Coordinates of N, CA and C and ligand atoms in Angstrom, one line a residue:
X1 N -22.8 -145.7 134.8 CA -22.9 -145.4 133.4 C -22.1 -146.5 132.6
X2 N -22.3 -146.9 131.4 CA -21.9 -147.5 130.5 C -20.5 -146.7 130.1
X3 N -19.6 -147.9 130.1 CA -18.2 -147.3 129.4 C -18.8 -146.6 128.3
X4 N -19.4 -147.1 127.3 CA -19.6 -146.2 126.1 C -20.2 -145.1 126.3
X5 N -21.3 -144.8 127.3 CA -21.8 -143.2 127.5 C -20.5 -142.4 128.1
X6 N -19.4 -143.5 129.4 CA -19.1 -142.3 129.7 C -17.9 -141.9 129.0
X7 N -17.3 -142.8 127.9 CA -16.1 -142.6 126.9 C -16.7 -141.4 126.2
X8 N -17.8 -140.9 126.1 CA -18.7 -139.8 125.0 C -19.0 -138.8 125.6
X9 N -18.5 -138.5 126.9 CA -18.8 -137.8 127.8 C -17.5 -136.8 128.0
X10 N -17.3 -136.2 127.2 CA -16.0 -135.6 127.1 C -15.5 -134.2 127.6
X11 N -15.0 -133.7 128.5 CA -14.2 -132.2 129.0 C -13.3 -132.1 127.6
X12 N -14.0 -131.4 126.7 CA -12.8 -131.2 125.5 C -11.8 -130.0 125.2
X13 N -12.5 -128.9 126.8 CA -11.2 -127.4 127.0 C -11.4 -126.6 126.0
X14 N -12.8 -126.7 125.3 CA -12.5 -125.6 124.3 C -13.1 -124.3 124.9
X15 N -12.4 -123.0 124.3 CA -12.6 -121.6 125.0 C -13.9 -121.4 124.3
X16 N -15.2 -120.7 125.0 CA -16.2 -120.1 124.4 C -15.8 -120.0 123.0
X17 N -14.7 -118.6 123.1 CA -14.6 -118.2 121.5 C -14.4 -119.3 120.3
X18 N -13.6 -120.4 120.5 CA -13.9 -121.2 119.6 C -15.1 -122.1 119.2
X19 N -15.7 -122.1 120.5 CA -17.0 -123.2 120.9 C -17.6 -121.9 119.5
X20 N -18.0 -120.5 120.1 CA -18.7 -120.0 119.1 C -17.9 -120.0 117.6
X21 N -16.7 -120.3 117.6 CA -16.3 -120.2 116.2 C -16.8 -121.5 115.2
X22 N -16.9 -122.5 116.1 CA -17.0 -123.3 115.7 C -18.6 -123.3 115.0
X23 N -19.7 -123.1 116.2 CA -20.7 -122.8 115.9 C -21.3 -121.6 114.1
X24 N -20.2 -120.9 114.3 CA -20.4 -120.0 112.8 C -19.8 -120.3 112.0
X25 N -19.3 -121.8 111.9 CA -18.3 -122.4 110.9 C -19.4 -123.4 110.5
X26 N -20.1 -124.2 111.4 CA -20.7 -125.3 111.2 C -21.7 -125.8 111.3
X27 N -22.8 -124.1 111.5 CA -24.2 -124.0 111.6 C -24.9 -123.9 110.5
X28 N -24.0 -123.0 109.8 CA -24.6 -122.5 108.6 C -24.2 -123.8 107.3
X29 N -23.7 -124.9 107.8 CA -22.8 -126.2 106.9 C -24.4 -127.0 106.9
X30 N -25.0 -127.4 108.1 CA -25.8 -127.9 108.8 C -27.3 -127.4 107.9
X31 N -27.1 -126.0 107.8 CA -28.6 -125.6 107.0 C -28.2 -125.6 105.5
X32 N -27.2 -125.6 104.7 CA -27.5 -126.3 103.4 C -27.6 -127.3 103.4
X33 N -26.9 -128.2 104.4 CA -27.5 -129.8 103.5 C -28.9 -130.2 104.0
X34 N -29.2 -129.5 104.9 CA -31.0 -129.5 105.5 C -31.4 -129.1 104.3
X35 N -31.2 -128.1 103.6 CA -31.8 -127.8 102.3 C -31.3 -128.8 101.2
X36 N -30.4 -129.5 101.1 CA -30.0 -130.1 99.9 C -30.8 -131.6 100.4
X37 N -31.0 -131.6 101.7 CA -31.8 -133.0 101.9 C -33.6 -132.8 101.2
X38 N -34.2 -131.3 101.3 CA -35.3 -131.1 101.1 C -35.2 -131.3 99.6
X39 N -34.0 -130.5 98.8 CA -33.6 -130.7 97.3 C -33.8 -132.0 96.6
X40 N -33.2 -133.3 97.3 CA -33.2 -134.2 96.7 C -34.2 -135.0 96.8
X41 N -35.3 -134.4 97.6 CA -36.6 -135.4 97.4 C -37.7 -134.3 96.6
X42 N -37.4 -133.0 96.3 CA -38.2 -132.1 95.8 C -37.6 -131.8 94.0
X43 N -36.2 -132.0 94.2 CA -36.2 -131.0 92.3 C -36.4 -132.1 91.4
X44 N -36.6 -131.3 90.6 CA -37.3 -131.6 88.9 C -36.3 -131.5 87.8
X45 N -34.9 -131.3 88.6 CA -33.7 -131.4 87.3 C -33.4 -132.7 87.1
X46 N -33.0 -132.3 85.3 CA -33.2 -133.4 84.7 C -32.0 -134.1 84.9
X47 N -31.7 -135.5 84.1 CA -30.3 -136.3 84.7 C -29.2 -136.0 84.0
X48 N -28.9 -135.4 83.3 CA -28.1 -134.5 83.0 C -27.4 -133.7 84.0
X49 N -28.5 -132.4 84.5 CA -28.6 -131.6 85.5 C -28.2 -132.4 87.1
X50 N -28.5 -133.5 87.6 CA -28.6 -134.1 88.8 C -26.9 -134.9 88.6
X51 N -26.6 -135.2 87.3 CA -25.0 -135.6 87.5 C -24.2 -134.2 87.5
X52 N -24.8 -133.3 86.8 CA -23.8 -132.3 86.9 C -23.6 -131.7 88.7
X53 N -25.0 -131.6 89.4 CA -25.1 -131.7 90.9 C -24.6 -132.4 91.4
X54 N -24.3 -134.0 91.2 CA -23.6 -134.9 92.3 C -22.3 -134.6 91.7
X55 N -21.8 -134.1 91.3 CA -20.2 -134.0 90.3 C -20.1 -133.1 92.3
X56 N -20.2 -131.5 92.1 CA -20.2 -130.9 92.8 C -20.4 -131.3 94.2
X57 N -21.7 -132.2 94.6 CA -21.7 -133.0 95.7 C -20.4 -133.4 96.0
X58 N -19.9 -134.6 94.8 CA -18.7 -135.3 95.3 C -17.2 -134.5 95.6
X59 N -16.9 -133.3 94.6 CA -16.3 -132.2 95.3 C -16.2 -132.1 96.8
X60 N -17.4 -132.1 97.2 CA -18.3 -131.1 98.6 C -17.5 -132.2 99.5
X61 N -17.9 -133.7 99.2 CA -17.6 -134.8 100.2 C -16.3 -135.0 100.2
X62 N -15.6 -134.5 99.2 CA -13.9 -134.9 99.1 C -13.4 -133.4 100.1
X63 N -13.6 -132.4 100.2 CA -12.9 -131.3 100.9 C -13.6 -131.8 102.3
X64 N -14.8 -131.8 102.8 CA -15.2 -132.2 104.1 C -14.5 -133.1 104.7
X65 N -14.0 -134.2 103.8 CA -14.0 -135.3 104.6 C -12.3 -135.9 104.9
X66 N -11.6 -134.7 103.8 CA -10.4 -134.6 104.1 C -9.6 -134.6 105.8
X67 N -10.5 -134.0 106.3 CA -9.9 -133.9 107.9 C -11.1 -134.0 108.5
X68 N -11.9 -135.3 109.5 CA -12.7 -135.9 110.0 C -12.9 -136.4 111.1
X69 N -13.6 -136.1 111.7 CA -13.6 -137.1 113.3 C -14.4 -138.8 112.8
X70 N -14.3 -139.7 113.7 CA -15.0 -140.9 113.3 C -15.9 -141.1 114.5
X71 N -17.2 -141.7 114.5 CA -18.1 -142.2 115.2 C -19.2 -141.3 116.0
X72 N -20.0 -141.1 116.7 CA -20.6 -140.1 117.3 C -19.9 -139.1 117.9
X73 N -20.8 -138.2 117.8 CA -20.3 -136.3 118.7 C -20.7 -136.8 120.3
X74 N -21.6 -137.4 121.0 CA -21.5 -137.7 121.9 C -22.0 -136.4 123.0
X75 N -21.8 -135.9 124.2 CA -21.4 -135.2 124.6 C -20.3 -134.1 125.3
X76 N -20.0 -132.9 124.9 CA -18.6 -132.3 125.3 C -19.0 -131.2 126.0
X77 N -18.1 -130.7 126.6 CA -18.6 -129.5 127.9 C -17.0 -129.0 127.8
X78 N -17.3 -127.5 128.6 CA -15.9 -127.0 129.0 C -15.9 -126.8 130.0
X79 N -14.9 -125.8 130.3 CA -14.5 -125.1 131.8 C -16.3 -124.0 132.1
X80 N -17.0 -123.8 131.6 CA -17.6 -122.4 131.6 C -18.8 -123.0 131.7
X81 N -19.0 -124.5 131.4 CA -20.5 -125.5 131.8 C -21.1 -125.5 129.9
X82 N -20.4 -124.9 129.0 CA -21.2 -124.9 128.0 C -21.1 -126.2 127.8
X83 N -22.4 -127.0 127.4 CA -22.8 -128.5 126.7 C -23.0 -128.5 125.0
X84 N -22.4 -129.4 124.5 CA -23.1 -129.6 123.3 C -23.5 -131.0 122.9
X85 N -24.3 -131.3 122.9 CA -24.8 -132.2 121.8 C -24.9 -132.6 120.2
X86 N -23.9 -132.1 120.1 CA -24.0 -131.2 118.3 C -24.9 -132.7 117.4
X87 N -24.5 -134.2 117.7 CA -25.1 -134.9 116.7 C -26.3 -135.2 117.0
X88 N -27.2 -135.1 118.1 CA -28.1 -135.1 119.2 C -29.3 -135.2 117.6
X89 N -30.6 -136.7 117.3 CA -31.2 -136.4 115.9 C -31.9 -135.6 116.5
X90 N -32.4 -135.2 117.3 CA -33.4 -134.4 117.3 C -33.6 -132.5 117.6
X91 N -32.4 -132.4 117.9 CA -31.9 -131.2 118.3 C -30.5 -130.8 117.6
X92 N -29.8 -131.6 117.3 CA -28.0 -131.1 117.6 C -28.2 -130.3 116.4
X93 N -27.4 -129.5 116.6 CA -26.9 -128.2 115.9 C -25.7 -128.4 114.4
X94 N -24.9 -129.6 114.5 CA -24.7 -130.1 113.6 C -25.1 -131.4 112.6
X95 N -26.4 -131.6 113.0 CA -27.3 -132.3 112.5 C -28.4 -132.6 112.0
X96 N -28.4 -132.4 110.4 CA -28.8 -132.0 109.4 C -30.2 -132.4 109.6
X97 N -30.7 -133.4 109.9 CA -32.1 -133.9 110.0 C -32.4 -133.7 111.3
X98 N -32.3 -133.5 112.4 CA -32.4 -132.9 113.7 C -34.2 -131.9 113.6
X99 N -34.9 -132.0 113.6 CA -35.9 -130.8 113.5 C -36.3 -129.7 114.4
X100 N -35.9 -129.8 115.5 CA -35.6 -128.8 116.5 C -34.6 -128.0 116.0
X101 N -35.0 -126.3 116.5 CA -34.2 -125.1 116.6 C -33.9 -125.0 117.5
X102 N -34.6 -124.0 118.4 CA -34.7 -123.3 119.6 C -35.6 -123.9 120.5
X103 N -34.9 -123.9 121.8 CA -35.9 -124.5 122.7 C -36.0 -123.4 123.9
X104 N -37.0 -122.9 124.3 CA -37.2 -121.8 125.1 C -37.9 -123.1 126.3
X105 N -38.0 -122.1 127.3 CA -38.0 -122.4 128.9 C -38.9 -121.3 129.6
X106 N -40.2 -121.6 130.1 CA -40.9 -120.8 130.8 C -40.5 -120.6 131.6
X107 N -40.6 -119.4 133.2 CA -40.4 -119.7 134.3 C -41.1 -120.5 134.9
X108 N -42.7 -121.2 134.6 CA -43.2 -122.2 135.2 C -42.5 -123.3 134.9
X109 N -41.3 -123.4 134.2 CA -40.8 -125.0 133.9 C -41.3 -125.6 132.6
X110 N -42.1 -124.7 131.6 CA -43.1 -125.4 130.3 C -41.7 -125.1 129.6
X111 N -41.1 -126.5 128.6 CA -40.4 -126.0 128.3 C -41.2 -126.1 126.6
X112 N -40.8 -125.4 125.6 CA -41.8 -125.7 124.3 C -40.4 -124.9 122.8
X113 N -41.1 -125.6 122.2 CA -40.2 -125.0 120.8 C -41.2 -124.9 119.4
X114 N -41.3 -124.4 118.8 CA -41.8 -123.8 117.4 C -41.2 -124.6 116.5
X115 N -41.4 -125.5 115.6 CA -41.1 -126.0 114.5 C -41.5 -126.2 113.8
X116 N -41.0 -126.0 112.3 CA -41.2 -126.4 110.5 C -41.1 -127.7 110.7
X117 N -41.9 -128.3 110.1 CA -41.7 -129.7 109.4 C -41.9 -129.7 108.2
X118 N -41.2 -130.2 107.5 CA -41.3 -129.7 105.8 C -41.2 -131.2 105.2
X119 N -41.4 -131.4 104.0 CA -42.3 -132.4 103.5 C -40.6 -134.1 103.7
X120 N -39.5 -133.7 104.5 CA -38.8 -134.4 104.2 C -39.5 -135.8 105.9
X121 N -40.2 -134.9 106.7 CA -40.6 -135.6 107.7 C -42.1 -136.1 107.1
X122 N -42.7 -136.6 106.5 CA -43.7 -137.0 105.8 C -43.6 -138.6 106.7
X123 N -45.2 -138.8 107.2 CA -45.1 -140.5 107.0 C -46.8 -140.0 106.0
X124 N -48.1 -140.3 106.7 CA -49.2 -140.2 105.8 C -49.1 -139.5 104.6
X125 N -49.4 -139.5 103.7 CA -49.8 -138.2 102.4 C -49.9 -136.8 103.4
X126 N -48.8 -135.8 103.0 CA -49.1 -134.7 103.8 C -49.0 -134.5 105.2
X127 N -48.7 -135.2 106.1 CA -48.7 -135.1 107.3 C -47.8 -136.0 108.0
X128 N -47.5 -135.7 109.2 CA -46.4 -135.5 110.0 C -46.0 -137.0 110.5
X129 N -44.9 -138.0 109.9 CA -44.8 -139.2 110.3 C -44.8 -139.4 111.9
X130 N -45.7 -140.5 111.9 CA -45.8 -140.2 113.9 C -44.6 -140.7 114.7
X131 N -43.6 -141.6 114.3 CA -42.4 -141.3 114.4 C -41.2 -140.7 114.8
X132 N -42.0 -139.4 113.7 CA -40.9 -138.3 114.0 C -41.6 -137.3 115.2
X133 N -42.8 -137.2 115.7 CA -43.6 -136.6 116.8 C -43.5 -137.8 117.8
X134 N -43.2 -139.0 117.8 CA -42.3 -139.4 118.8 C -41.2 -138.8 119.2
X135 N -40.2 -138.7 117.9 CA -38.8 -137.8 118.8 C -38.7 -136.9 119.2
X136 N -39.5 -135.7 118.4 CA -40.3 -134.5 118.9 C -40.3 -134.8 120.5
X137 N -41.4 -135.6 120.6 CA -41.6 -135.5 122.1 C -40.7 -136.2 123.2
X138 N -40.0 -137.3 123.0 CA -38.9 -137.8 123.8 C -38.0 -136.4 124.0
X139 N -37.6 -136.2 123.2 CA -36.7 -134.9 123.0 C -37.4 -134.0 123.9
X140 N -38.7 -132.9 124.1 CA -39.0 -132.0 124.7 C -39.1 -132.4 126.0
X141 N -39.8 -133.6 126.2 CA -40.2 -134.0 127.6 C -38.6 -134.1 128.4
X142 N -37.8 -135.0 127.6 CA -36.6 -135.1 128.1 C -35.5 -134.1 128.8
X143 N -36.3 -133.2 128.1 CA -35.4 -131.6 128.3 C -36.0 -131.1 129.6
X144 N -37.6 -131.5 129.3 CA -38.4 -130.6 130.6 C -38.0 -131.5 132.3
X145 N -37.7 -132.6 131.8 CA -37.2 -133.1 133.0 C -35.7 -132.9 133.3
X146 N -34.8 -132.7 132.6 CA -33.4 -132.5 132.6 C -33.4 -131.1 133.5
X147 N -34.2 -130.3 132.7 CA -34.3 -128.7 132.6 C -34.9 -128.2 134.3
X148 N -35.6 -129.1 135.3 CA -36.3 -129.2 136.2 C -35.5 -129.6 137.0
X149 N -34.7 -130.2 136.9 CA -33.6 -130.5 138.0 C -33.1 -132.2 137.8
X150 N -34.3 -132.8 137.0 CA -34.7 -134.6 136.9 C -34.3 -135.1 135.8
X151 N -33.0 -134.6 135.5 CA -32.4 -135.8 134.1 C -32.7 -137.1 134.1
X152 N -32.7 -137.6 133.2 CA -32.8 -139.3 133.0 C -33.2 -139.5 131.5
X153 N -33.1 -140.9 131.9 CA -33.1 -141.4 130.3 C -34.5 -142.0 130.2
X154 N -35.0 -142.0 128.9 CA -36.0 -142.3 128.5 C -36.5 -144.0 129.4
X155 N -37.5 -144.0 130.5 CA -37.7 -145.4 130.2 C -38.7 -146.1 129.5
X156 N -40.0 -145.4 129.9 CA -41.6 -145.1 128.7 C -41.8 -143.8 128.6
X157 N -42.3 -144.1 126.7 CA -42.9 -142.8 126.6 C -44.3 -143.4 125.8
X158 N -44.9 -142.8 126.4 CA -46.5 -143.1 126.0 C -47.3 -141.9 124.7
X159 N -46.9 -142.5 123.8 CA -47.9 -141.7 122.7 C -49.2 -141.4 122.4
X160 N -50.2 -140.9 122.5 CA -51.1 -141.1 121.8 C -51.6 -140.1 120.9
X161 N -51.8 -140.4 119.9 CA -52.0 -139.8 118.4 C -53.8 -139.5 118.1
X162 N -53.9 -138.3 118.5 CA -55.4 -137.9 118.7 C -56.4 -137.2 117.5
X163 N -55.3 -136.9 116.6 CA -55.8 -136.7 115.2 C -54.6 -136.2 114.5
X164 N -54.4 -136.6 113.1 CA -53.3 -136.3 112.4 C -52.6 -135.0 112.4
X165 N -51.1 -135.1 112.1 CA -50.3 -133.6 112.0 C -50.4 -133.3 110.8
X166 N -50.9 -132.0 110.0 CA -50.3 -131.6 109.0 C -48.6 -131.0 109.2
X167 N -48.5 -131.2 108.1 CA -46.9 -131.2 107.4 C -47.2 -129.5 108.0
X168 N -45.9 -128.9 108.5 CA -45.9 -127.3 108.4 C -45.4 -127.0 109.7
X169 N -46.3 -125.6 110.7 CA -45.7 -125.7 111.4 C -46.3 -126.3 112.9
X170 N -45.3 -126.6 113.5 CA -46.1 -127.5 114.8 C -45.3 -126.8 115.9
X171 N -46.0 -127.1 117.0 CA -45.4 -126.4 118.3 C -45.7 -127.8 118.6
X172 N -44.7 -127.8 120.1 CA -43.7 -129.0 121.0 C -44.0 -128.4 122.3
X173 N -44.5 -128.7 123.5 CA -44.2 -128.3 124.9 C -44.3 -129.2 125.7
X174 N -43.8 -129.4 126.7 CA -43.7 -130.3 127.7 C -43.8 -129.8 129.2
X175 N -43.8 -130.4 130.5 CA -44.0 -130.3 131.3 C -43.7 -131.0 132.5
X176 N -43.0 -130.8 133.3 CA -42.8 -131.7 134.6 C -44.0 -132.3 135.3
X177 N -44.2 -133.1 135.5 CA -45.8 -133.5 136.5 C -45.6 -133.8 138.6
X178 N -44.6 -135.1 137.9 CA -44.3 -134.9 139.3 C -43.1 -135.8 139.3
X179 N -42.7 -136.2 140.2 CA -41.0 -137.0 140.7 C -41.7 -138.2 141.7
X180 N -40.8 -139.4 141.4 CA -41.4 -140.6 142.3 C -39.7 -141.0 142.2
X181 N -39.0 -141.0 143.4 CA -38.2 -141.7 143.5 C -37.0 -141.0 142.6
X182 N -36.3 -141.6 142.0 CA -35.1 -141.6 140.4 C -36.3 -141.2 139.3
X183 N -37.8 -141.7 139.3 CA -38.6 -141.6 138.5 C -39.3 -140.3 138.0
X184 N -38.9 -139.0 136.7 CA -39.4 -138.0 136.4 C -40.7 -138.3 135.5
X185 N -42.2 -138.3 135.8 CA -43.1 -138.4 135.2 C -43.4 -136.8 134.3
X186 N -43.1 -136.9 133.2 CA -43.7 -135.4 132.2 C -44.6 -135.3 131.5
X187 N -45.4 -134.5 131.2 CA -46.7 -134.9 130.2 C -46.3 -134.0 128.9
X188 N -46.6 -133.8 127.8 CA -46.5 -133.1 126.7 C -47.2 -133.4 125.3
X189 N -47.4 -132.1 124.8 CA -47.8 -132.5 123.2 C -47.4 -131.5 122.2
X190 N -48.1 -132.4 121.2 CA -47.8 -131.5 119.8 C -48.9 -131.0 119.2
X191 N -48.8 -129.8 118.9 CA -50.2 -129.1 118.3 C -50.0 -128.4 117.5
X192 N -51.1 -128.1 116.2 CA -51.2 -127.3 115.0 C -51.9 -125.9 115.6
X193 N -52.2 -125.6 114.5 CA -53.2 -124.2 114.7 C -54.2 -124.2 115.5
X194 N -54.6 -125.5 114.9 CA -56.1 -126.0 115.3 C -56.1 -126.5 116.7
X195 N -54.8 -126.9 117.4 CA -55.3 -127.7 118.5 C -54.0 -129.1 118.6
X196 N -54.1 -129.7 119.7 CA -53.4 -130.7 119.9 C -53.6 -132.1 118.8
X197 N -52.4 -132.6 118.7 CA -52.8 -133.5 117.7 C -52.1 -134.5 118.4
X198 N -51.2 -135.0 119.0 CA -50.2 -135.8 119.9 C -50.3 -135.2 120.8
X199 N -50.3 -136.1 122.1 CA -50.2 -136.4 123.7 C -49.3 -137.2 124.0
X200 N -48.4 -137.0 125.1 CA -47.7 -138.2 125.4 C -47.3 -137.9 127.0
X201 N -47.3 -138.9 127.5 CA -46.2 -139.0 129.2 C -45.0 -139.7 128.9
X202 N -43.9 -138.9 129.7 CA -42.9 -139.8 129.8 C -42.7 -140.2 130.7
X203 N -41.8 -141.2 131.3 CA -41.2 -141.7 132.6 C -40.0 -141.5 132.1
X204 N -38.9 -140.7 133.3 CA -37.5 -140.3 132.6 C -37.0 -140.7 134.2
X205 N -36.1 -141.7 133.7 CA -34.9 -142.6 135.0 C -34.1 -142.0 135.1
X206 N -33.3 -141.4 136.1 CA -32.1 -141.2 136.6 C -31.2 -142.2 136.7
X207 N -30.3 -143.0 135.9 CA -29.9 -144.8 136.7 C -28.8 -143.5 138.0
X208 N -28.7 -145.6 138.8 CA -27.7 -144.7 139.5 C -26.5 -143.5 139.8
X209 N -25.4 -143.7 138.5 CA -24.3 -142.8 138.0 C -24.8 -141.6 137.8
X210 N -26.1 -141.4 137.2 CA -26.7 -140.3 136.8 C -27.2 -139.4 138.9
X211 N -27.9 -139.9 139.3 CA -28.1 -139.3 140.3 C -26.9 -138.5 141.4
X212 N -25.8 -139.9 141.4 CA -24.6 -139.3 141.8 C -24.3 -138.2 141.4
X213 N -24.3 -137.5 139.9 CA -23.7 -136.9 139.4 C -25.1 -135.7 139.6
X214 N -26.1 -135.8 140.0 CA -26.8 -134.7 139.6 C -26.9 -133.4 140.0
X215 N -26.3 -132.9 140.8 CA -26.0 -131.8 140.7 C -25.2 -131.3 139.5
X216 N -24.6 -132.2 138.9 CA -23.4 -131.1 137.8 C -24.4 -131.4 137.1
X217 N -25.0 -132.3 136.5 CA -26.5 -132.3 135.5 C -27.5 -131.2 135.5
X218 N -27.9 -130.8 137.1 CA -29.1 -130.2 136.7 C -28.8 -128.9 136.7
X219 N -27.3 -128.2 136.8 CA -26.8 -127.3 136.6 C -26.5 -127.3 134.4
X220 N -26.6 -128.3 134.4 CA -26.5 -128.1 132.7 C -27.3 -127.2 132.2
X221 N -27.0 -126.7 131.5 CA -27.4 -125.4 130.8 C -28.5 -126.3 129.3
X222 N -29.1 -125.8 129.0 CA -29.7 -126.5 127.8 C -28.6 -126.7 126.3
X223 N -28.8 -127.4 125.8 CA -27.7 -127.5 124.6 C -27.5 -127.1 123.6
X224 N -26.3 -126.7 123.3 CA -26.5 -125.8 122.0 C -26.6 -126.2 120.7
Ligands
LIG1 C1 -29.1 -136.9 129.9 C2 -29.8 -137.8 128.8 C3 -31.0 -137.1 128.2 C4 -31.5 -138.0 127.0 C5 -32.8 -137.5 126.5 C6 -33.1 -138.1 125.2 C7 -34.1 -139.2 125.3 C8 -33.5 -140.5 124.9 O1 -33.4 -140.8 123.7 S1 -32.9 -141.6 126.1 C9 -32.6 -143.1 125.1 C10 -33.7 -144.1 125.2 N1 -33.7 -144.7 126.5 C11 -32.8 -145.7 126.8 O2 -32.0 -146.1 126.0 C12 -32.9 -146.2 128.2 C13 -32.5 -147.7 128.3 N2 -32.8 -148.2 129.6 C14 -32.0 -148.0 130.7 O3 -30.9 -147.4 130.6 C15 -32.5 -148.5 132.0 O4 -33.4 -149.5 131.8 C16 -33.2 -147.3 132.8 C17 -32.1 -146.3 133.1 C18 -34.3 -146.7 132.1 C19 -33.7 -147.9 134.2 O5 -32.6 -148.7 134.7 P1 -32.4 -148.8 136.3 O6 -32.0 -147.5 136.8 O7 -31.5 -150.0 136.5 O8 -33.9 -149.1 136.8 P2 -34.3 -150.0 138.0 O9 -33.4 -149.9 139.1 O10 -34.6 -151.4 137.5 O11 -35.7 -149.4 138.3 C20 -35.8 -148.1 138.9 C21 -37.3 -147.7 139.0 O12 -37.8 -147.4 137.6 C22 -38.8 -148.4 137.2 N3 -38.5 -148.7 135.8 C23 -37.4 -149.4 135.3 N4 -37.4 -149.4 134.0 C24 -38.6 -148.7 133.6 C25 -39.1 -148.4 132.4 N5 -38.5 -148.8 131.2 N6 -40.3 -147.7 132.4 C26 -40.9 -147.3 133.5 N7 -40.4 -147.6 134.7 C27 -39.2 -148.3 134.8 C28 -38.6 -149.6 138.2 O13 -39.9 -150.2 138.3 C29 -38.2 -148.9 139.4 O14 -39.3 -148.3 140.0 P3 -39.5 -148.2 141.6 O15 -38.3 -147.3 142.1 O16 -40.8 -147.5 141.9 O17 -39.4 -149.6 142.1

């Protein structure tokens, strides 16, 4: 591992109770500014109204930021195996543009999630920047191979974009295929009401450090 992954890799001793205290301190932080991010590309107040908002903003950012950590959340664990990812874009729990919630786990190994996309993930007029149905899927496939026993890190992920996403809600699932070596091949997509609209494979590497360690890995619990 890279000094820098494994400096981010942190035993930080915190008791469940606080892990959850924390969680009900800084979940609900997490879903107003998801909404204040949707606010500032959607309202209609006038500039009057939008200074008297950033007045309050700047409040918001002076009490926050009074006592602060610096640089990435990284990953932390305790005594008990809980993991967090909290800044994680595509998932973490303290991470306001993150678009994953919940990620559920078949017993077949499918792992899949339900998601809103609301108009702040826009690339086309109306529909789902393919971008962000990239991280979508690096993120699900990633998990499904983590989740399987076969962590690793992204090395290809193969998109292909088979007809546009509308903006709204999309489902995410992925799937383990097979194992070659360190090498986790996953297949997965994204689909509307209507049907799949994104396909992708991934190839997910184990590097060395990572295999050594895989047992405490594939004992990881999914993140909160
Ligand atoms: C626990 C973490 C979960 C994270 C999930 C979230 C997803 C992410 O965002 S991960 C971030 C994006 N990915 C990265 O930054 C990865 C950057 N790349 C790397 O770290 C390394 O290149 C890595 C780990 C992929 C491979 O390095 P390394 O272990 O040295 O590979 P190497 O020994 O050269 O090759 C091993 C095998 O993989 C193959 N391989 C190497 N690189 C790639 C690649 N990019 N794509 C496909 N195959 C590859 C080799 O051909 C070789 O195959 P074989 O065993 O059949 O000969």
């Amino acid at each position: 591992m890279t000094d820098s992954m494994l400096e981010l890799y942190v035993h930080d001793g915190l008791s469940d109770e606080e892990i959850d205290r924390q969680k009900a301190t800084y979940g609900p932080l997490t879903k107003d500014v998801r909404e204040l991010i949707q606010l500032a590309l959607q309202t209609r107040a006038d500039a009057d109204d939008v200074a008297r908002a950033r007045e309050h903003l700047a409040a918001a950012r002076e009490i926050l930021g009074c006592d602060r950590e610096d640089g990435p959340y990284g990953t932390r664990f305790n005594d008990s195996g809980r993991f967090r990812n909290w800044g994680n874009a595509a998932i973490g729990l303290r991470n306001a543009i993150a678009p994953i919630g919940e990620l559920h786990e078949d017993a077949d190994g499918r792992v899949w999630a339900d998601i809103h996309l609301g108009p702040i993930y826009e690339g086309p007029a109306g529909h789902v920047h393919g971008g962000v149905s990239a991280l979508l899927l690096d993120q699900i496939l990633g998990d499904a191979a983590r989740l399987s026993g076969h962590p690793g890190m992204t090395g290809t992920l193969t998109v292909r974009y088979r007809k546009r996403t509308p903006l709204g809600a999309v489902h995410v699932e992925a799937k383990l295929d097979r194992v070659e070596g360190r090498k986790a091949f996953v297949v997965g997509h994204v689909a509307d009401a209507e049907g799949i609209c994104v396909e992708a494979e991934g190839i997910f590497i184990a590097p060395v450090w990572m295999v050594e360690q895989r047992d405490s890995f594939a004992e990881t619990p999914r993140p909160e």
